[in-house]
PDB file of C-alpha atoms in Angstrom:
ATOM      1  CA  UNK L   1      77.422  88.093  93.387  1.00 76.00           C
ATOM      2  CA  UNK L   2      75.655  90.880  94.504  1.00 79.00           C
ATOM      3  CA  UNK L   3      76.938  94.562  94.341  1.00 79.00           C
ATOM      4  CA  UNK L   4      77.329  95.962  98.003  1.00 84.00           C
ATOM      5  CA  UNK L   5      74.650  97.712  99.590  1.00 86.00           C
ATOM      6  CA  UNK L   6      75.228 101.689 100.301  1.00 85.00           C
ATOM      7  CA  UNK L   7      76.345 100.248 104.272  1.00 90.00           C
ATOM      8  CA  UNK L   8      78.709  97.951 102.657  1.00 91.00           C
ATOM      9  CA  UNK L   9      80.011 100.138 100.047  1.00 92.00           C
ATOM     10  CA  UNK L  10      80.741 103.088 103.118  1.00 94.00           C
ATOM     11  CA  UNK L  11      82.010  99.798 105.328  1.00 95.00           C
ATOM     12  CA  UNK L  12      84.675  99.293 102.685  1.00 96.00           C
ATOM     13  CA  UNK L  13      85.884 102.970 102.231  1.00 96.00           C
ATOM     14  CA  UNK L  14      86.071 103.390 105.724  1.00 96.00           C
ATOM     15  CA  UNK L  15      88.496 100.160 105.778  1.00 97.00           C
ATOM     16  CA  UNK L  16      90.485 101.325 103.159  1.00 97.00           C
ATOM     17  CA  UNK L  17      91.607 104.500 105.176  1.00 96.00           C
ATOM     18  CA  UNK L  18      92.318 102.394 108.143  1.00 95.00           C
ATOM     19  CA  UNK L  19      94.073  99.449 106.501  1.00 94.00           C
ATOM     20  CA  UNK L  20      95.841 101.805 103.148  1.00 94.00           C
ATOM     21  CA  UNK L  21      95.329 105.411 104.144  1.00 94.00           C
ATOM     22  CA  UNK L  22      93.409 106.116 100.977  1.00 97.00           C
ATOM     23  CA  UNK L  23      90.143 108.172 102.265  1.00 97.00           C
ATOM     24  CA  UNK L  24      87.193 107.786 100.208  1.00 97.00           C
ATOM     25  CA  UNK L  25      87.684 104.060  97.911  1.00 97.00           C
ATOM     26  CA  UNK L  26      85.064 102.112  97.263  1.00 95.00           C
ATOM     27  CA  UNK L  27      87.425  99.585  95.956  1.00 96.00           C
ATOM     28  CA  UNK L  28      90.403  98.570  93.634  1.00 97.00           C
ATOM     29  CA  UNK L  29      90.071  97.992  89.850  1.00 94.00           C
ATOM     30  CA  UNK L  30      91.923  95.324  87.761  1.00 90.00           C
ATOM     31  CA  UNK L  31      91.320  93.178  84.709  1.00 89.00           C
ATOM     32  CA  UNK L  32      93.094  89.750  83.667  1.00 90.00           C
ATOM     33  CA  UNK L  33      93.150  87.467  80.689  1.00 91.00           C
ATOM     34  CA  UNK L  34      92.403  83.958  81.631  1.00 92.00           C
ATOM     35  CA  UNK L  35      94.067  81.057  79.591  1.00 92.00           C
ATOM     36  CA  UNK L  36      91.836  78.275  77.524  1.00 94.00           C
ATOM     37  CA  UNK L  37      92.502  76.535  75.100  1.00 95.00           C
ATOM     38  CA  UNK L  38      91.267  77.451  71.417  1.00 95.00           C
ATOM     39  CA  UNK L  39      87.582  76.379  71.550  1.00 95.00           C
ATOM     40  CA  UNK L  40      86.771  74.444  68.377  1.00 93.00           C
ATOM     41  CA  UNK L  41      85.396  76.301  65.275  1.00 92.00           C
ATOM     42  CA  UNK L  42      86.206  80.036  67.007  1.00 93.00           C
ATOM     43  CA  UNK L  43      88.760  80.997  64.216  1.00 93.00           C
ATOM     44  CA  UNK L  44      90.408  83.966  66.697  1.00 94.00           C
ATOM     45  CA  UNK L  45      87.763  84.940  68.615  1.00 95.00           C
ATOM     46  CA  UNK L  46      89.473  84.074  71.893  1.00 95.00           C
ATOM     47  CA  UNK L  47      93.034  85.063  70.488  1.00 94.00           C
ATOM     48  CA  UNK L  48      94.593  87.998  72.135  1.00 90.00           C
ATOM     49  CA  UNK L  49      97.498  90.268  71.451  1.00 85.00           C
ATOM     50  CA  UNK L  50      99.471  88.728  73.583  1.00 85.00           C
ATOM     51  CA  UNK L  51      99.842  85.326  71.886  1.00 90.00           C
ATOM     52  CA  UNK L  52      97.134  82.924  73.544  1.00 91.00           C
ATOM     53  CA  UNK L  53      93.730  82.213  73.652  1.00 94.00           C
ATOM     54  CA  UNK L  54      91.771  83.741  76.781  1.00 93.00           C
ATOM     55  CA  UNK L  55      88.397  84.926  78.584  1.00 93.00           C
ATOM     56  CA  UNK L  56      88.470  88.267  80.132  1.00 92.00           C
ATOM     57  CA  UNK L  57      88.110  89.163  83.665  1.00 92.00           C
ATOM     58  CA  UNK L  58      86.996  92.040  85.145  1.00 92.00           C
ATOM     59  CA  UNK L  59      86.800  92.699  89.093  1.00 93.00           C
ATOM     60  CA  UNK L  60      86.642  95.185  92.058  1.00 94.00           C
ATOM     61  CA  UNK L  61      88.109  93.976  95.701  1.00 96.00           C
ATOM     62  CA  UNK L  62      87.570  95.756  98.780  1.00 96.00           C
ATOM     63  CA  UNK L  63      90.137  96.349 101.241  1.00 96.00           C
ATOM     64  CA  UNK L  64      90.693  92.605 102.630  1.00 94.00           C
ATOM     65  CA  UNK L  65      90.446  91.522  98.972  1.00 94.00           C
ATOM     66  CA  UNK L  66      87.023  89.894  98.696  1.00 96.00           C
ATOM     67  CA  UNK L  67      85.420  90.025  95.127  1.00 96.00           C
ATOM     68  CA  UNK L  68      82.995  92.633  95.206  1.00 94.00           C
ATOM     69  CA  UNK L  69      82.372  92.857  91.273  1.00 91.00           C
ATOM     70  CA  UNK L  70      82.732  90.007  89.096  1.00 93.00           C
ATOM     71  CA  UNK L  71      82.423  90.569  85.039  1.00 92.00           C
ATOM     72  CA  UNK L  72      84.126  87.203  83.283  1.00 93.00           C
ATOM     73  CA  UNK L  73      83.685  85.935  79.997  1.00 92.00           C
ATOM     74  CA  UNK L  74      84.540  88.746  77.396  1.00 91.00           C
ATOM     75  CA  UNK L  75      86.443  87.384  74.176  1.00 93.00           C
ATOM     76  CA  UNK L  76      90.023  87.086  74.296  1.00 90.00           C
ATOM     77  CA  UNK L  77      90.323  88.897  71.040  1.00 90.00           C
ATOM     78  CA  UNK L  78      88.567  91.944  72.060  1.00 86.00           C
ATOM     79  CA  UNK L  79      89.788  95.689  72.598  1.00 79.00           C
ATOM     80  CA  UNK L  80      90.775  95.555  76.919  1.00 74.00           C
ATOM     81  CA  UNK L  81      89.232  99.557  76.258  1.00 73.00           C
ATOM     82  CA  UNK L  82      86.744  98.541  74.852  1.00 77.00           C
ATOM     83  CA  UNK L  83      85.872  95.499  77.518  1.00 83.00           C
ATOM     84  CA  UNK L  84      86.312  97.706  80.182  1.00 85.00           C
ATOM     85  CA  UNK L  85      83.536 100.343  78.347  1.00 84.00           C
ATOM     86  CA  UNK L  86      81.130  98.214  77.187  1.00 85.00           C
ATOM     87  CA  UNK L  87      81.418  95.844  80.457  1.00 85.00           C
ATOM     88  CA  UNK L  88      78.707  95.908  83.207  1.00 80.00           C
ATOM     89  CA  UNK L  89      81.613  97.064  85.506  1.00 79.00           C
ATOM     90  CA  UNK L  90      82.611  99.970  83.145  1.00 83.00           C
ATOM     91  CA  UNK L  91      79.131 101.113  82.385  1.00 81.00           C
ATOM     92  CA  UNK L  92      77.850 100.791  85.885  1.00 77.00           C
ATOM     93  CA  UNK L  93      80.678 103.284  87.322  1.00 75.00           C
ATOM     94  CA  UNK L  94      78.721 105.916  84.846  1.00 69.00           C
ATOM     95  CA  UNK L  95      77.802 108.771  87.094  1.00 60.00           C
ATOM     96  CA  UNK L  96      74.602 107.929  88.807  1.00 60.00           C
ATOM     97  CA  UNK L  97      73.931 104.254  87.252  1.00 62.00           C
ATOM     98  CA  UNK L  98      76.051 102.320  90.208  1.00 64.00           C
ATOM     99  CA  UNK L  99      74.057 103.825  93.147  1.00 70.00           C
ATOM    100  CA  UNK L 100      77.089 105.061  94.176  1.00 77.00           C
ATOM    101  CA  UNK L 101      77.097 107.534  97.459  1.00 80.00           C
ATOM    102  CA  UNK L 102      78.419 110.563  95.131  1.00 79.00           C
ATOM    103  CA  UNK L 103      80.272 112.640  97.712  1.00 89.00           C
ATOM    104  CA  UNK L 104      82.139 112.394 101.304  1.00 94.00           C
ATOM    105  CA  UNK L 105      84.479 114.469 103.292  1.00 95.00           C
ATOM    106  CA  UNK L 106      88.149 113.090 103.968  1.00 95.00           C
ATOM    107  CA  UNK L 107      89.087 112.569 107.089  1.00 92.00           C
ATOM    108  CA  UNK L 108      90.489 115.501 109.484  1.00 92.00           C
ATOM    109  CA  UNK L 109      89.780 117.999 107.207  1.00 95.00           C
ATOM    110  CA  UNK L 110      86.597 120.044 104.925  1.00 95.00           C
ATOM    111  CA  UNK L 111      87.490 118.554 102.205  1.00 94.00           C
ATOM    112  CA  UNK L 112      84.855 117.283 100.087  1.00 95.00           C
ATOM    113  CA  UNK L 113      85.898 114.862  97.184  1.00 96.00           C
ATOM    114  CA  UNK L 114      83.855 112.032  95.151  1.00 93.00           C
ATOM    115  CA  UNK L 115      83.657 108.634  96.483  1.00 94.00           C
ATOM    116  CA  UNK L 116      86.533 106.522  93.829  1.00 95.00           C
ATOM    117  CA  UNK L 117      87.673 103.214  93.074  1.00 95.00           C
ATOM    118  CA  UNK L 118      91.851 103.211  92.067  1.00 97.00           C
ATOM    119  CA  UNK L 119      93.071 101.455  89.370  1.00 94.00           C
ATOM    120  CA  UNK L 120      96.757 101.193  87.718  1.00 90.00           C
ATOM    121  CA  UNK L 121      97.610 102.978  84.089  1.00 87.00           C
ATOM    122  CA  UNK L 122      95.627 100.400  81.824  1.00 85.00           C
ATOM    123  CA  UNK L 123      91.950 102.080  83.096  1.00 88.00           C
ATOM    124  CA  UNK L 124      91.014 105.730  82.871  1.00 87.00           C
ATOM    125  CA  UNK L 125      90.911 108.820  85.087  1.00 92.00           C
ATOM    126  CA  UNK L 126      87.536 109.472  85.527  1.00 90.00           C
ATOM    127  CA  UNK L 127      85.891 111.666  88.455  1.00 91.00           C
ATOM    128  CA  UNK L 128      85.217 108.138  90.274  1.00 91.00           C
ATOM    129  CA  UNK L 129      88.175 106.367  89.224  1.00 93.00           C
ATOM    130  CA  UNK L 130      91.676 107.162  90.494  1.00 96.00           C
ATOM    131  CA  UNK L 131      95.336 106.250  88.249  1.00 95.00           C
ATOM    132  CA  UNK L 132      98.556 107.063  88.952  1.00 96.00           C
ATOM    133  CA  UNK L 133     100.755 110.224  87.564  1.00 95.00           C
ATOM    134  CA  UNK L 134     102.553 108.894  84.142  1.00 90.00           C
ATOM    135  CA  UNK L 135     106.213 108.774  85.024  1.00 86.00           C
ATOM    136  CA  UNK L 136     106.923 111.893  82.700  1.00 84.00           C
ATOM    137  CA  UNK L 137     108.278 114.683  85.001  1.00 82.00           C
ATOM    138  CA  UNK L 138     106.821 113.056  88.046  1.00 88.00           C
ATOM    139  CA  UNK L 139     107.546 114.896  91.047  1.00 93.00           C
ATOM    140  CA  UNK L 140     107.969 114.383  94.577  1.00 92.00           C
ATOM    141  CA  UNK L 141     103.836 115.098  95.018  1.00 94.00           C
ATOM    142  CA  UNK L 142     103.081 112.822  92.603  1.00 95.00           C
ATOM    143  CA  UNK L 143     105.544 110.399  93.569  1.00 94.00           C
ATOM    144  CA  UNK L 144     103.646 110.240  96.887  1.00 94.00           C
ATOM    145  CA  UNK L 145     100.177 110.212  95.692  1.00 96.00           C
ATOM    146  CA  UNK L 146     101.328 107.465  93.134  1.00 96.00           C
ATOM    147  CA  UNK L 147     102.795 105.371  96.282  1.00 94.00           C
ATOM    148  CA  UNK L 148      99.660 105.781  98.679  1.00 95.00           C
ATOM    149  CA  UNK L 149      96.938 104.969  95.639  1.00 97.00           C
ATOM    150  CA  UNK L 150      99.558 101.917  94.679  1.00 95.00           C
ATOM    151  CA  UNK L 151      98.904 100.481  98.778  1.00 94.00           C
ATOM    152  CA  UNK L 152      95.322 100.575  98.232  1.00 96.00           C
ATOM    153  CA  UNK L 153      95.191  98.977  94.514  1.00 96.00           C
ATOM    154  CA  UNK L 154      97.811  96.207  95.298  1.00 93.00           C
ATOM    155  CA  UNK L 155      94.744  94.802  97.505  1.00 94.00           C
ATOM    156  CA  UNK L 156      93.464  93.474  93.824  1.00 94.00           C
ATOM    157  CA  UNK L 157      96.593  92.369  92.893  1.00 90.00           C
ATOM    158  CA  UNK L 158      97.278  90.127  96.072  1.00 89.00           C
ATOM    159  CA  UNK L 159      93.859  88.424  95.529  1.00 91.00           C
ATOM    160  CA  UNK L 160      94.345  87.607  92.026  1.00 90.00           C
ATOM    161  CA  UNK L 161      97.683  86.123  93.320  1.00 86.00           C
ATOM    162  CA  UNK L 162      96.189  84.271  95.818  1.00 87.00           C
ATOM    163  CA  UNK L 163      93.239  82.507  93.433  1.00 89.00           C
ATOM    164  CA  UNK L 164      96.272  81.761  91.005  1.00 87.00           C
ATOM    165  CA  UNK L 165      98.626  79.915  93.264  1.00 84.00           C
ATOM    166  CA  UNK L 166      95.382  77.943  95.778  1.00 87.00           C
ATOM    167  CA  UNK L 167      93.437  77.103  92.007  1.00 90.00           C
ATOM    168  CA  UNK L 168      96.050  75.701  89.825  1.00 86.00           C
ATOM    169  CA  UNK L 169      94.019  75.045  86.907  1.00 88.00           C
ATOM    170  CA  UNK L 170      94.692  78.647  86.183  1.00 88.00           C
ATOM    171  CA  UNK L 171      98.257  78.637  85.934  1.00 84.00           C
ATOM    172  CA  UNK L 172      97.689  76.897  82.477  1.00 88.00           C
ATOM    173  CA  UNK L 173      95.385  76.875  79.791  1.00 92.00           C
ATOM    174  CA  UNK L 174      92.012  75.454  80.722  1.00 93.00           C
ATOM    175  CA  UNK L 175      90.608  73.046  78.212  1.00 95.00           C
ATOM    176  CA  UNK L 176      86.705  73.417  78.438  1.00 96.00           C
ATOM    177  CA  UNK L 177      84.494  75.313  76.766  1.00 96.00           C
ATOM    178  CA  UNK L 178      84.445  79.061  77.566  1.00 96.00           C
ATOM    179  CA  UNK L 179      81.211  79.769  79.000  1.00 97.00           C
ATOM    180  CA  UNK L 180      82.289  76.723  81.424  1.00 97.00           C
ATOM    181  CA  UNK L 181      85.641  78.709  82.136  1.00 96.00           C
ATOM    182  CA  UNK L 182      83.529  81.454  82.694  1.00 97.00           C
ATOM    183  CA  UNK L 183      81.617  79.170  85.217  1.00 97.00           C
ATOM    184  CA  UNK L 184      84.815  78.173  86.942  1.00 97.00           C
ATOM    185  CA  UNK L 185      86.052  81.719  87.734  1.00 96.00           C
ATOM    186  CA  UNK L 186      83.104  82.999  88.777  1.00 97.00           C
ATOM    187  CA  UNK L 187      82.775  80.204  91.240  1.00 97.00           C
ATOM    188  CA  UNK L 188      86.638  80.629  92.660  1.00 96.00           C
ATOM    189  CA  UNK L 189      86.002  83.878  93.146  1.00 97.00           C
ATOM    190  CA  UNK L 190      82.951  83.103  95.649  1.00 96.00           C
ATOM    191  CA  UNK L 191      85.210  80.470  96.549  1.00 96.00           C
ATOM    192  CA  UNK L 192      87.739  82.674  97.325  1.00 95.00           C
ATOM    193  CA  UNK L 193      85.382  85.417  99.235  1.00 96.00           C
ATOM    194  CA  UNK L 194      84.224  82.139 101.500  1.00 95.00           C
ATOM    195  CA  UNK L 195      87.907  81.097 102.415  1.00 93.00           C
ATOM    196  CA  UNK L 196      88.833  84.761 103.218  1.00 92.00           C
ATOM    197  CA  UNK L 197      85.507  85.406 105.794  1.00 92.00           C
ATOM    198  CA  UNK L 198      85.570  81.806 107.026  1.00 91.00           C
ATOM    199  CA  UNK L 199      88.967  80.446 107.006  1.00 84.00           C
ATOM    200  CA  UNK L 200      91.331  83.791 106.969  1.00 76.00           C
ATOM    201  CA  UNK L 201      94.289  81.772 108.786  1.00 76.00           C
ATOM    202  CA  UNK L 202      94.206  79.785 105.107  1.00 73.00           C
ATOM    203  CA  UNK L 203      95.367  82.992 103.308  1.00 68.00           C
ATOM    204  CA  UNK L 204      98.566  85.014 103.861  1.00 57.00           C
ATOM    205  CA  UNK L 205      98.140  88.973 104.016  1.00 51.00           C
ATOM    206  CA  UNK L 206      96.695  90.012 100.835  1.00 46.00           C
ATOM    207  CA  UNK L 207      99.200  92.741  99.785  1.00 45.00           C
ATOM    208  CA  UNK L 208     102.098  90.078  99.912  1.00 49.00           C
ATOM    209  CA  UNK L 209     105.174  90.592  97.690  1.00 49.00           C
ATOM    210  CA  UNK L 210     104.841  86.831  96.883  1.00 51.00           C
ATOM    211  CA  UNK L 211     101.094  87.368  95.869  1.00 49.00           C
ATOM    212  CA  UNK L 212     101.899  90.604  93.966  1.00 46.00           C
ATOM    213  CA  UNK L 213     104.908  88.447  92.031  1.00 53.00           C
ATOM    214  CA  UNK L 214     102.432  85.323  91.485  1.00 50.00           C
ATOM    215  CA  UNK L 215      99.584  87.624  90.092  1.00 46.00           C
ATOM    216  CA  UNK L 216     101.911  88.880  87.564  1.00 50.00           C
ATOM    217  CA  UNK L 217     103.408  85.483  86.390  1.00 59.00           C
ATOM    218  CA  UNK L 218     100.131  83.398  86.522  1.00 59.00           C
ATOM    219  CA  UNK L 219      97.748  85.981  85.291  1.00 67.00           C
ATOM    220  CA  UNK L 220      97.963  87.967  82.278  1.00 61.00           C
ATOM    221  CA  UNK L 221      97.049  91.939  83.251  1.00 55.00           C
ATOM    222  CA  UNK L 222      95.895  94.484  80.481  1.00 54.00           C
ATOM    223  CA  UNK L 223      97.984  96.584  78.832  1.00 51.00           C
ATOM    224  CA  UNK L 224      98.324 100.014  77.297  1.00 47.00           C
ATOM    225  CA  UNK L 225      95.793 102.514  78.183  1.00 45.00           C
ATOM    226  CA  UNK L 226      92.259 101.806  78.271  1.00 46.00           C
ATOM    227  CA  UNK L 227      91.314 105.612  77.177  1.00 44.00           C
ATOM    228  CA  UNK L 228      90.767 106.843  73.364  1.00 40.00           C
ATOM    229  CA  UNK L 229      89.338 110.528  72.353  1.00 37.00           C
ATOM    230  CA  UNK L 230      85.834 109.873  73.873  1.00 42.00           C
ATOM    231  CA  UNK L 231      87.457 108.902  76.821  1.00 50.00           C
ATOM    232  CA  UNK L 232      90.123 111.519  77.644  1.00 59.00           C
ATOM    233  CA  UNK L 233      90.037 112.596  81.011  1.00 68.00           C
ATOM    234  CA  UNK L 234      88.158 115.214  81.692  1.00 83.00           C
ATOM    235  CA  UNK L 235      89.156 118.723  83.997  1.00 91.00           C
ATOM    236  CA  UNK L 236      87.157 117.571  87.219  1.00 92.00           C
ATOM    237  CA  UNK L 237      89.178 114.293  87.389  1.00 94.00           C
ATOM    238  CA  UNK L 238      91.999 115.655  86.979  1.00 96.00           C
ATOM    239  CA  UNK L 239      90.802 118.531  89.757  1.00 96.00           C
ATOM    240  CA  UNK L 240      90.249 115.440  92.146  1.00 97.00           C
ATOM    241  CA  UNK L 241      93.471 113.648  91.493  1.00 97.00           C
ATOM    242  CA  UNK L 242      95.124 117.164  92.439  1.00 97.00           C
ATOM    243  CA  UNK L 243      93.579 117.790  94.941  1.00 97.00           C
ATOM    244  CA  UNK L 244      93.947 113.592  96.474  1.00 98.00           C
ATOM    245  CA  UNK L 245      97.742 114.648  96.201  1.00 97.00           C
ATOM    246  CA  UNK L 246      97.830 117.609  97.823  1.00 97.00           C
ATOM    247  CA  UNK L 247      95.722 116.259 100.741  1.00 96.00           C
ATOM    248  CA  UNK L 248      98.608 113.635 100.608  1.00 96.00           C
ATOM    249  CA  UNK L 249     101.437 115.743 100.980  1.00 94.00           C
ATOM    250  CA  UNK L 250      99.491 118.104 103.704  1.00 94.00           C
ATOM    251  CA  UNK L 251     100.446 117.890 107.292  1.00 93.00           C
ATOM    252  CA  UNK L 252      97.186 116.721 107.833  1.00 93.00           C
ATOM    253  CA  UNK L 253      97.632 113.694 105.348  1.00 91.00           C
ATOM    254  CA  UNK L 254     101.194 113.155 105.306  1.00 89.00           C
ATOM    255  CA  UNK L 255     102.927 109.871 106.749  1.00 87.00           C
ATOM    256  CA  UNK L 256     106.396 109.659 108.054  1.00 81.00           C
ATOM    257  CA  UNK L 257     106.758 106.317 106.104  1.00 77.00           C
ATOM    258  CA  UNK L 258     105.717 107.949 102.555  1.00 76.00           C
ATOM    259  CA  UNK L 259     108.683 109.901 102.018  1.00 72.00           C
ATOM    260  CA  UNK L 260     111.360 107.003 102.054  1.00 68.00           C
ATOM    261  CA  UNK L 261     109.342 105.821  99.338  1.00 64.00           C
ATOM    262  CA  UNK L 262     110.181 107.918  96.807  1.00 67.00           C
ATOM    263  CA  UNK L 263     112.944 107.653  95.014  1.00 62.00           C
ATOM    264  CA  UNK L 264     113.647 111.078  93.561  1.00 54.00           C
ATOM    265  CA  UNK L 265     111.967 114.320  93.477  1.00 47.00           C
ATOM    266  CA  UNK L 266     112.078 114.740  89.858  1.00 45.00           C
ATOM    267  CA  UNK L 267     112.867 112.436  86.639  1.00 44.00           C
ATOM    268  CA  UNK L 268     113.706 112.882  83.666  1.00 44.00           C
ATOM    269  CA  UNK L 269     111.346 112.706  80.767  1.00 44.00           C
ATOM    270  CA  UNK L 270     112.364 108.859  78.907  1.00 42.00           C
ATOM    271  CA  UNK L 271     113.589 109.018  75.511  1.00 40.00           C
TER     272      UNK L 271
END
């Protein structure tokens, strides 16, 4: 499919503050191992840590869940860091190699921050990529900015959900050749896009506690962190993760709702 044009891509962020309340995202992040059977004569070329053989998924959603990114087919037995990095997705969020529009002003305010996608612990903080506090010490800030970014990235989650419970065939092992199961995601997730523009009544809402549940029993999601030493985040995204939180927590960005969220201000550090 094709990558959104610079009016889509400023369609969807503008969405994604009136739907999640999360100014400035292009989109949420997420990668899944899809089950096949072991292909003949691949030894464990498809065999990942978890115990099966698989193809990997890669994808970006906007804010009603449509596939805007697509990157399927990667060996079960590889690295998920080093899918995401050597993937089309992961190289093309490089700064300046996406066409991305680089910087916009949050709502309300002068505020100027880079445009980001948000993704859960397994991908990196990166200047255009957004990840939640680790639990360590988390405080009531963080705690809030981990429970707004968590709205707008369970819009990924809810459409893997959804492809896993109206396709079947990937709630168990698919026995053909993987370039064909490459074949057959790509075309649910057009599939999928169709249904959602044409036939919306055929979905339930995409952020669905039944969808989040049935993405995370059908589909296998990475795991660990996808960061090593070349990767470490660097000061700037950490500056713009800061500075999404404060806006969070500022009368200006602050929700009733977000507070009864959080469950304590502080916790302790796990043993």
């Amino acid at each position: 499919m094709p990558p959104p044009d610079a009016e889509q891509r400023m369609n969807i962020a503008t969405d994604f503050y009136t739907r999640f309340n999360f100014p400035l995202c292009l989109g949420a992040i997420d990668g899944k191992h899809i089950r096949i059977k072991k292909p003949a004569s691949s030894g464990s070329l498809y065999y990942n840590y978890k115990g099966f053989f698989s193809i990997i998924l890669l994808a970006v959603t906007d804010s009603q869940g449509k596939f805007v990114v697509v990157d399927v087919g990667w060996c079960g037995s590889n690295n998920d860091s080093g899918v995401f990095h050597k993937s089309v997705l992961g190289q093309s969020l490089a700064p300046g190699t996406l066409n991305l529009p680089t910087e916009g002003t949050i709502p309300q305010t002068d505020i100027k921050l880079p445009f980001v996608f948000v993704a859960d612990d397994a991908f990196p903080l990166k200047d255009n990529i957004m990840k939640p506090f680790s639990h360590r010490q988390l405080t009531r800030e963080k705690e809030v900015f981990n429970n707004r970014l968590s709205r707008a990235r369970n819009v990924v989650e809810g459409s893997f959900g959804r492809v896993a419970m109206m396709w079947r065939l990937l709630q168990r092992p698919m026995d053909v050749q993987p370039n064909t199961a490459t074949d057959i995601v790509k075309a649910i997730t057009v599939l999928h896009n169709f249904i959602i523009i044409e036939e919306p009544n055929l979905v339930s809402p995409c952020n669905s506690a039944g969808e989040q549940l049935q993405a995370r029993n059908n589909l296998t999601g990475f795991q660990g962190s996808i960061t090593n030493g070349i990767n470490r985040s660097t000061n700037n995204a950490l500056r713009v993760r800061e500075v999404f939180m404060k806006y969070f927590t500022s009368p200006t960005g602050a929700f009733p709702w977000q507070n009864d969220q959080c469950v304590s201000v502080t916790r302790p550090t796990p043993d």
